[in-house]
Amino acid sequence: MKTPHILRFGAACGLALCLAALSSCVSPKEVLYLQDVRGNESEQLRQSYQTTIQKDDQLYISVSSKQPELTAPFQMSEIGQSDSNNTSRPKGYLVDARGNIVLPIIGEMRAAGKSCTQLAGDIASALRTSDYIRDATVNVQIMNFKFSVLGEVKAPGTYSIDGQRITIIEALSKAGDLTIDGNRDVTLIREKDGKREIVRVDLRSKNLFSSPYYYIQQNDVIYVTPAERKINTRSDAAQWYGWGLSGVGIIIAVIALCCA
């Protein structure tokens, strides 16, 4: 009878497929976020985070007064056209390599290392001290806040935001979230004060919220490395391909034998 041979062969193939499927399963501990949260939890939020101005930042600086004619020197020229709404955008004040900006009336002023609120206060104070605008109100914003997300995410790339505060979770969500093969220990690269930091941030722990890297800074790079299982799969691909060809030959031979 040929039928038992075919049944045994079919059962062996089914078992092999089941084992392959089980070996490719992903453990929840590898992919779930905030795994150590138990039920409802609450904690005191840290003090409000403020972004620090860095070299090469482009700053929007607005000065207002009850005497508008006095603020004319601070009106920034407009350049180009924006891609989204076809409107002009202000040129801004560039923070130079020494961390300074050059302002009308005031001249050179230190900007790097300060928050936007601190710099606005310093500019207003300088204008009052010079007796030029005694009632000056100043607003400072970073115009070129951007970050990059690379690796195992659905939409890698460089992203810009209008505000000055974004968390690492929000940054990853802009890139479409991690893929199933992304390592939940992500790498963050940050350059600040002439130093480069390369740190690991564990998205699986609630300690993420108290990390100094929970809020990202302008020009940060977030790299999501592939999980070890994916690296192993890629490295063994050629070997499995060779075995697969051999296996196909064996299967064809066995079928031919069973049907003989």
GROMACS .gro file of C-alpha atoms in nm:
model
  260
    1MET     CA    1   0.000   0.000   0.000
    2LYS     CA    2   0.133   0.342  -0.093
    3THR     CA    3  -0.105   0.538   0.126
    4PRO     CA    4   0.074   0.479   0.465
    5HIS     CA    5   0.399   0.601   0.316
    6ILE     CA    6   0.235   0.919   0.193
    7LEU     CA    7   0.062   0.973   0.529
    8ARG     CA    8   0.387   0.931   0.719
    9PHE     CA    9   0.559   1.170   0.484
   10GLY     CA   10   0.277   1.426   0.523
   11ALA     CA   11   0.293   1.397   0.902
   12ALA     CA   12   0.668   1.453   0.901
   13CYS     CA   13   0.629   1.764   0.685
   14GLY     CA   14   0.353   1.897   0.912
   15LEU     CA   15   0.570   1.844   1.221
   16ALA     CA   16   0.858   2.029   1.057
   17LEU     CA   17   0.633   2.321   0.971
   18CYS     CA   18   0.501   2.336   1.329
   19LEU     CA   19   0.852   2.341   1.473
   20ALA     CA   20   0.953   2.619   1.233
   21ALA     CA   21   0.649   2.823   1.332
   22LEU     CA   22   0.721   2.779   1.704
   23SER     CA   23   1.084   2.881   1.658
   24SER     CA   24   0.974   3.206   1.494
   25CYS     CA   25   0.738   3.311   1.777
   26VAL     CA   26   0.823   3.635   1.962
   27SER     CA   27   0.803   3.654   2.340
   28PRO     CA   28   0.588   3.937   2.484
   29LYS     CA   29   0.886   4.034   2.703
   30GLU     CA   30   1.076   4.126   2.388
   31VAL     CA   31   0.821   4.368   2.244
   32LEU     CA   32   0.588   4.510   2.512
   33TYR     CA   33   0.647   4.861   2.651
   34LEU     CA   34   0.641   4.956   3.023
   35GLN     CA   35   0.625   4.596   3.141
   36ASP     CA   36   0.680   4.679   3.509
   37VAL     CA   37   0.361   4.887   3.544
   38ARG     CA   38   0.118   4.708   3.776
   39GLY     CA   39  -0.238   4.836   3.779
   40ASN     CA   40  -0.311   5.204   3.833
   41GLU     CA   41  -0.006   5.407   3.931
   42SER     CA   42   0.055   5.776   3.985
   43GLU     CA   43   0.365   5.979   4.057
   44GLN     CA   44   0.468   6.341   4.088
   45LEU     CA   45   0.573   6.490   3.758
   46ARG     CA   46   0.921   6.637   3.735
   47GLN     CA   47   0.953   7.009   3.692
   48SER     CA   48   0.862   7.152   3.355
   49TYR     CA   49   1.127   7.063   3.097
   50GLN     CA   50   1.280   7.337   2.888
   51THR     CA   51   1.495   7.287   2.581
   52THR     CA   52   1.845   7.435   2.592
   53ILE     CA   53   1.962   7.648   2.303
   54GLN     CA   54   2.260   7.503   2.115
   55LYS     CA   55   2.513   7.621   1.861
   56ASP     CA   56   2.377   7.637   1.503
   57ASP     CA   57   2.020   7.680   1.629
   58GLN     CA   58   1.811   7.929   1.436
   59LEU     CA   59   1.607   8.150   1.670
   60TYR     CA   60   1.288   8.341   1.615
   61ILE     CA   61   1.303   8.655   1.831
   62SER     CA   62   1.007   8.887   1.861
   63VAL     CA   63   1.018   9.223   2.047
   64SER     CA   64   0.701   9.418   2.120
   65SER     CA   65   0.638   9.751   2.291
   66LYS     CA   66   0.375  10.019   2.337
   67GLN     CA   67   0.587  10.218   2.093
   68PRO     CA   68   0.595   9.988   1.786
   69GLU     CA   69   0.835  10.212   1.596
   70LEU     CA   70   1.108  10.122   1.847
   71THR     CA   71   1.081   9.753   1.764
   72ALA     CA   72   1.141   9.805   1.390
   73PRO     CA   73   1.513   9.707   1.404
   74PHE     CA   74   1.411   9.366   1.540
   75GLN     CA   75   1.166   9.283   1.262
   76MET     CA   76   1.325   8.986   1.088
   77SER     CA   77   1.329   8.963   0.711
   78GLU     CA   78   1.138   8.682   0.545
   79ILE     CA   79   1.300   8.424   0.318
   80GLY     CA   80   1.177   8.152   0.086
   81GLN     CA   81   0.840   7.986   0.082
   82SER     CA   82   0.730   7.708   0.313
   83ASP     CA   83   0.646   7.375   0.152
   84SER     CA   84   0.320   7.324   0.341
   85ASN     CA   85   0.122   7.647   0.308
   86ASN     CA   86   0.324   7.855   0.061
   87THR     CA   87   0.379   8.140   0.306
   88SER     CA   88   0.696   8.327   0.389
   89ARG     CA   89   0.892   8.237   0.699
   90PRO     CA   90   1.125   8.457   0.907
   91LYS     CA   91   1.498   8.423   0.857
   92GLY     CA   92   1.582   8.404   1.226
   93TYR     CA   93   1.899   8.467   1.425
   94LEU     CA   94   2.170   8.202   1.392
   95VAL     CA   95   2.360   8.091   1.704
   96ASP     CA   96   2.723   8.100   1.590
   97ALA     CA   97   3.005   7.855   1.661
   98ARG     CA   98   3.086   8.040   1.984
   99GLY     CA   99   2.727   8.015   2.104
  100ASN     CA  100   2.642   8.384   2.049
  101ILE     CA  101   2.387   8.581   1.850
  102VAL     CA  102   2.414   8.939   1.723
  103LEU     CA  103   2.111   9.160   1.788
  104PRO     CA  104   2.030   9.518   1.678
  105ILE     CA  105   2.092   9.783   1.945
  106ILE     CA  106   2.226   9.523   2.192
  107GLY     CA  107   2.503   9.368   1.985
  108GLU     CA  108   2.655   9.029   2.066
  109MET     CA  109   2.484   8.821   2.334
  110ARG     CA  110   2.537   8.470   2.470
  111ALA     CA  111   2.257   8.229   2.372
  112ALA     CA  112   2.389   7.871   2.387
  113GLY     CA  113   2.322   7.694   2.715
  114LYS     CA  114   2.017   7.906   2.797
  115SER     CA  115   1.651   7.820   2.766
  116CYS     CA  116   1.434   8.030   2.537
  117THR     CA  117   1.271   8.187   2.844
  118GLN     CA  118   1.608   8.281   2.992
  119LEU     CA  119   1.731   8.435   2.668
  120ALA     CA  120   1.409   8.633   2.627
  121GLY     CA  121   1.452   8.771   2.979
  122ASP     CA  122   1.814   8.866   2.910
  123ILE     CA  123   1.720   9.048   2.590
  124ALA     CA  124   1.438   9.239   2.762
  125SER     CA  125   1.671   9.332   3.049
  126ALA     CA  126   1.940   9.454   2.806
  127LEU     CA  127   1.688   9.671   2.622
  128ARG     CA  128   1.568   9.825   2.949
  129THR     CA  129   1.924   9.883   3.067
  130SER     CA  130   2.014  10.058   2.743
  131ASP     CA  131   1.709  10.279   2.796
  132TYR     CA  132   1.601  10.198   2.440
  133ILE     CA  133   1.275  10.008   2.511
  134ARG     CA  134   1.177  10.023   2.876
  135ASP     CA  135   0.860   9.817   2.834
  136ALA     CA  136   1.000   9.550   2.598
  137THR     CA  137   0.826   9.214   2.580
  138VAL     CA  138   1.040   8.945   2.416
  139ASN     CA  139   0.952   8.602   2.277
  140VAL     CA  140   1.217   8.348   2.170
  141GLN     CA  141   1.158   8.019   1.990
  142ILE     CA  142   1.381   7.761   1.822
  143MET     CA  143   1.294   7.747   1.453
  144ASN     CA  144   1.490   7.440   1.341
  145PHE     CA  145   1.413   7.181   1.612
  146LYS     CA  146   1.463   6.847   1.440
  147PHE     CA  147   1.557   6.488   1.526
  148SER     CA  148   1.628   6.168   1.335
  149VAL     CA  149   1.497   5.813   1.381
  150LEU     CA  150   1.680   5.523   1.216
  151GLY     CA  151   1.664   5.145   1.211
  152GLU     CA  152   1.371   4.917   1.289
  153VAL     CA  153   1.084   5.167   1.264
  154LYS     CA  154   0.810   5.187   1.005
  155ALA     CA  155   0.908   5.532   0.872
  156PRO     CA  156   1.274   5.621   0.940
  157GLY     CA  157   1.379   5.977   0.865
  158THR     CA  158   1.442   6.325   0.999
  159TYR     CA  159   1.147   6.506   1.157
  160SER     CA  160   1.086   6.869   1.251
  161ILE     CA  161   0.844   6.998   1.512
  162ASP     CA  162   0.691   7.338   1.574
  163GLY     CA  163   0.721   7.325   1.951
  164GLN     CA  164   1.024   7.280   2.174
  165ARG     CA  165   0.925   6.981   2.383
  166ILE     CA  166   0.888   6.621   2.266
  167THR     CA  167   0.939   6.288   2.442
  168ILE     CA  168   1.122   5.988   2.301
  169ILE     CA  169   0.789   5.801   2.282
  170GLU     CA  170   0.634   6.081   2.077
  171ALA     CA  171   0.941   6.091   1.853
  172LEU     CA  172   0.915   5.718   1.783
  173SER     CA  173   0.542   5.748   1.717
  174LYS     CA  174   0.616   6.009   1.448
  175ALA     CA  175   0.833   5.744   1.281
  176GLY     CA  176   0.542   5.500   1.284
  177ASP     CA  177   0.649   5.307   1.598
  178LEU     CA  178   0.897   5.021   1.620
  179THR     CA  179   0.855   4.715   1.403
  180ILE     CA  180   0.809   4.374   1.564
  181ASP     CA  181   1.181   4.314   1.505
  182GLY     CA  182   1.295   4.635   1.677
  183ASN     CA  183   1.498   4.608   1.997
  184ARG     CA  184   1.311   4.781   2.283
  185ASP     CA  185   1.647   4.900   2.418
  186VAL     CA  186   1.691   5.190   2.177
  187THR     CA  187   2.012   5.385   2.125
  188LEU     CA  188   2.009   5.764   2.158
  189ILE     CA  189   2.295   5.978   2.025
  190ARG     CA  190   2.325   6.335   2.151
  191GLU     CA  191   2.587   6.604   2.087
  192LYS     CA  192   2.604   6.881   2.344
  193ASP     CA  193   2.873   7.115   2.474
  194GLY     CA  194   3.137   6.964   2.247
  195LYS     CA  195   3.065   6.608   2.367
  196ARG     CA  196   2.886   6.314   2.211
  197GLU     CA  197   2.670   6.092   2.431
  198ILE     CA  198   2.562   5.744   2.321
  199VAL     CA  199   2.315   5.592   2.567
  200ARG     CA  200   2.065   5.307   2.583
  201VAL     CA  201   1.704   5.382   2.672
  202ASP     CA  202   1.487   5.090   2.785
  203LEU     CA  203   1.131   5.134   2.661
  204ARG     CA  204   1.018   4.830   2.861
  205SER     CA  205   1.064   4.996   3.201
  206LYS     CA  206   0.866   5.278   3.363
  207ASN     CA  207   1.204   5.420   3.474
  208LEU     CA  208   1.196   5.570   3.126
  209PHE     CA  209   0.987   5.858   3.263
  210SER     CA  210   1.260   5.964   3.508
  211SER     CA  211   1.540   5.930   3.254
  212PRO     CA  212   1.724   6.248   3.146
  213TYR     CA  213   1.668   6.123   2.792
  214TYR     CA  214   1.289   6.096   2.815
  215TYR     CA  215   1.265   6.443   2.661
  216ILE     CA  216   1.477   6.457   2.350
  217GLN     CA  217   1.674   6.760   2.237
  218GLN     CA  218   1.720   6.914   1.896
  219ASN     CA  219   1.944   6.712   1.661
  220ASP     CA  220   1.914   6.393   1.870
  221VAL     CA  221   1.944   6.067   1.674
  222ILE     CA  222   1.739   5.765   1.785
  223TYR     CA  223   1.860   5.433   1.647
  224VAL     CA  224   1.645   5.122   1.687
  225THR     CA  225   1.868   4.818   1.648
  226PRO     CA  226   1.726   4.492   1.511
  227ALA     CA  227   1.656   4.219   1.764
  228GLU     CA  228   1.907   3.937   1.790
  229ARG     CA  229   1.662   3.689   1.639
  230LYS     CA  230   1.644   3.895   1.319
  231ILE     CA  231   2.023   3.929   1.298
  232ASN     CA  232   2.059   3.553   1.336
  233THR     CA  233   1.793   3.495   1.072
  234ARG     CA  234   1.975   3.716   0.824
  235SER     CA  235   2.316   3.565   0.893
  236ASP     CA  236   2.180   3.212   0.847
  237ALA     CA  237   1.978   3.294   0.537
  238ALA     CA  238   2.237   3.167   0.291
  239GLN     CA  239   2.284   2.845   0.486
  240TRP     CA  240   1.910   2.784   0.508
  241TYR     CA  241   1.879   2.852   0.137
  242GLY     CA  242   2.129   2.579   0.062
  243TRP     CA  243   1.958   2.338   0.297
  244GLY     CA  244   1.624   2.432   0.144
  245LEU     CA  245   1.740   2.337  -0.203
  246SER     CA  246   1.869   2.007  -0.071
  247GLY     CA  247   1.544   1.950   0.113
  248VAL     CA  248   1.340   2.012  -0.197
  249GLY     CA  249   1.545   1.752  -0.381
  250ILE     CA  250   1.493   1.498  -0.103
  251ILE     CA  251   1.117   1.566  -0.092
  252ILE     CA  252   1.090   1.517  -0.467
  253ALA     CA  253   1.283   1.192  -0.441
  254VAL     CA  254   1.065   1.063  -0.155
  255ILE     CA  255   0.742   1.149  -0.340
  256ALA     CA  256   0.870   0.972  -0.647
  257LEU     CA  257   0.958   0.667  -0.434
  258CYS     CA  258   0.619   0.663  -0.261
  259CYS     CA  259   0.437   0.682  -0.589
  260ALA     CA  260   0.648   0.413  -0.755
   0.00000   0.00000   0.00000
